[in-house]
Amino acid sequence: MTALHPDAPPAWSVHVPLVGATSVRFAIPRADEDDPWPLSRALTELQRMGAEREGSPRALGAGRGVPLVHSQELRWHGVTLVLEALHVQGGAFDEVILGLPAWDELEQALPSEEELWTLVDTVAAACEARHGALGDGEAFLLDTPEDEAAWQRRLARHTGLLVTEPPSTFAATACPYRTLPRSGLTVLLR
């Protein structure tokens, strides 16, 4: 049996009870038809972190400009990641989804929780995420909520939110868990 050093922080300090899958969804600036595809920078950054592409990228669209759907499967620390971008016609934002295994599997596969949040932060920063949600795949509204009541409804729908500035009324229903340094997003957990 290995004894833990009494001053060492725990490898995982939070358990998010997501069954089956962990999904981090981001609202990102809408890509114009001449812009690089939204996943390009994120894939480059993830490969720098040791992620390896699995199979070919997938794209669905008109064959020119930004595809409606663009995705890539990756392998990182022995787990499968799916990075997907959705180009929303006529919307103010596009969406990037980071699909991960269930939290239990992440706890077993990753050396520490810090690795997970660095991954999330890397994708958020590379895609210039404005806000996001943590959950098990439920639909995500891309617009920025206009008031604190709308933020509360959104929090009730997801396990956590990633926001630039937590509204003050979240104190009763959510805990600001950590701020991601590269993206500047604060993780709020219910």
PDB file of N, CA and C in Angstrom, residues 16 18 23 132-135 138 140 154-155 157-162 174 187-190:
ATOM      1  N   VAL A  16     -17.696  14.582 -10.400  1.00  0.00           N
ATOM      2  CA  VAL A  16     -18.902  15.042 -11.085  1.00  0.00           C
ATOM      3  C   VAL A  16     -19.651  13.795 -11.546  1.00  0.00           C
ATOM      4  N   LEU A  18     -21.389  12.154 -13.691  1.00  0.00           N
ATOM      5  CA  LEU A  18     -21.888  12.065 -15.060  1.00  0.00           C
ATOM      6  C   LEU A  18     -21.824  10.619 -15.504  1.00  0.00           C
ATOM      7  N   SER A  23     -19.474  15.688 -21.279  1.00  0.00           N
ATOM      8  CA  SER A  23     -19.517  16.566 -22.432  1.00  0.00           C
ATOM      9  C   SER A  23     -19.282  18.004 -21.978  1.00  0.00           C
ATOM     10  N   GLY A 132     -19.718  28.195 -21.633  1.00  0.00           N
ATOM     11  CA  GLY A 132     -19.914  26.785 -21.918  1.00  0.00           C
ATOM     12  C   GLY A 132     -20.709  26.086 -20.839  1.00  0.00           C
ATOM     13  N   ALA A 133     -20.854  24.777 -21.024  1.00  0.00           N
ATOM     14  CA  ALA A 133     -21.596  23.952 -20.075  1.00  0.00           C
ATOM     15  C   ALA A 133     -20.918  22.599 -19.939  1.00  0.00           C
ATOM     16  N   LEU A 134     -21.023  22.041 -18.749  1.00  0.00           N
ATOM     17  CA  LEU A 134     -20.498  20.721 -18.439  1.00  0.00           C
ATOM     18  C   LEU A 134     -21.690  19.836 -18.120  1.00  0.00           C
ATOM     19  N   GLY A 135     -21.747  18.682 -18.759  1.00  0.00           N
ATOM     20  CA  GLY A 135     -22.860  17.772 -18.500  1.00  0.00           C
ATOM     21  C   GLY A 135     -22.625  16.441 -19.161  1.00  0.00           C
ATOM     22  N   GLU A 138     -26.542  16.899 -22.705  1.00  0.00           N
ATOM     23  CA  GLU A 138     -27.796  17.589 -22.962  1.00  0.00           C
ATOM     24  C   GLU A 138     -27.561  18.810 -23.851  1.00  0.00           C
ATOM     25  N   PHE A 140     -27.324  22.403 -25.501  1.00  0.00           N
ATOM     26  CA  PHE A 140     -26.746  23.613 -24.932  1.00  0.00           C
ATOM     27  C   PHE A 140     -27.229  24.817 -25.732  1.00  0.00           C
ATOM     28  N   ARG A 154     -30.323  27.940 -16.862  1.00  0.00           N
ATOM     29  CA  ARG A 154     -29.286  27.195 -17.575  1.00  0.00           C
ATOM     30  C   ARG A 154     -28.515  26.293 -16.615  1.00  0.00           C
ATOM     31  N   LEU A 155     -28.212  26.800 -15.432  1.00  0.00           N
ATOM     32  CA  LEU A 155     -27.502  25.993 -14.441  1.00  0.00           C
ATOM     33  C   LEU A 155     -28.344  24.794 -14.011  1.00  0.00           C
ATOM     34  N   ARG A 157     -30.180  23.095 -15.817  1.00  0.00           N
ATOM     35  CA  ARG A 157     -30.178  22.131 -16.919  1.00  0.00           C
ATOM     36  C   ARG A 157     -28.867  21.356 -17.019  1.00  0.00           C
ATOM     37  N   HIS A 158     -27.769  21.959 -16.558  1.00  0.00           N
ATOM     38  CA  HIS A 158     -26.433  21.367 -16.703  1.00  0.00           C
ATOM     39  C   HIS A 158     -25.794  21.140 -15.331  1.00  0.00           C
ATOM     40  N   THR A 159     -24.825  20.260 -15.283  1.00  0.00           N
ATOM     41  CA  THR A 159     -24.101  19.989 -14.046  1.00  0.00           C
ATOM     42  C   THR A 159     -23.197  21.158 -13.665  1.00  0.00           C
ATOM     43  N   GLY A 160     -22.693  21.839 -14.664  1.00  0.00           N
ATOM     44  CA  GLY A 160     -21.838  22.985 -14.415  1.00  0.00           C
ATOM     45  C   GLY A 160     -21.854  23.930 -15.598  1.00  0.00           C
ATOM     46  N   LEU A 161     -21.414  25.148 -15.358  1.00  0.00           N
ATOM     47  CA  LEU A 161     -21.296  26.145 -16.410  1.00  0.00           C
ATOM     48  C   LEU A 161     -19.879  26.689 -16.414  1.00  0.00           C
ATOM     49  N   LEU A 162     -19.454  27.163 -17.568  1.00  0.00           N
ATOM     50  CA  LEU A 162     -18.183  27.861 -17.704  1.00  0.00           C
ATOM     51  C   LEU A 162     -18.537  29.277 -18.142  1.00  0.00           C
ATOM     52  N   ALA A 174     -24.676  27.343  -6.871  1.00  0.00           N
ATOM     53  CA  ALA A 174     -23.474  26.862  -7.559  1.00  0.00           C
ATOM     54  C   ALA A 174     -22.231  27.334  -6.832  1.00  0.00           C
ATOM     55  N   VAL A 187     -15.305  27.896 -13.803  1.00  0.00           N
ATOM     56  CA  VAL A 187     -16.127  26.693 -13.752  1.00  0.00           C
ATOM     57  C   VAL A 187     -17.037  26.793 -12.536  1.00  0.00           C
ATOM     58  N   LEU A 188     -18.336  26.758 -12.775  1.00  0.00           N
ATOM     59  CA  LEU A 188     -19.337  26.745 -11.707  1.00  0.00           C
ATOM     60  C   LEU A 188     -19.945  25.350 -11.648  1.00  0.00           C
ATOM     61  N   LEU A 189     -19.975  24.740 -10.476  1.00  0.00           N
ATOM     62  CA  LEU A 189     -20.566  23.413 -10.316  1.00  0.00           C
ATOM     63  C   LEU A 189     -21.763  23.493  -9.389  1.00  0.00           C
ATOM     64  N   ARG A 190     -22.801  22.719  -9.726  1.00  0.00           N
ATOM     65  CA  ARG A 190     -23.979  22.621  -8.849  1.00  0.00           C
ATOM     66  C   ARG A 190     -23.667  21.737  -7.678  1.00  0.00           C
TER      67      ARG A 190
END
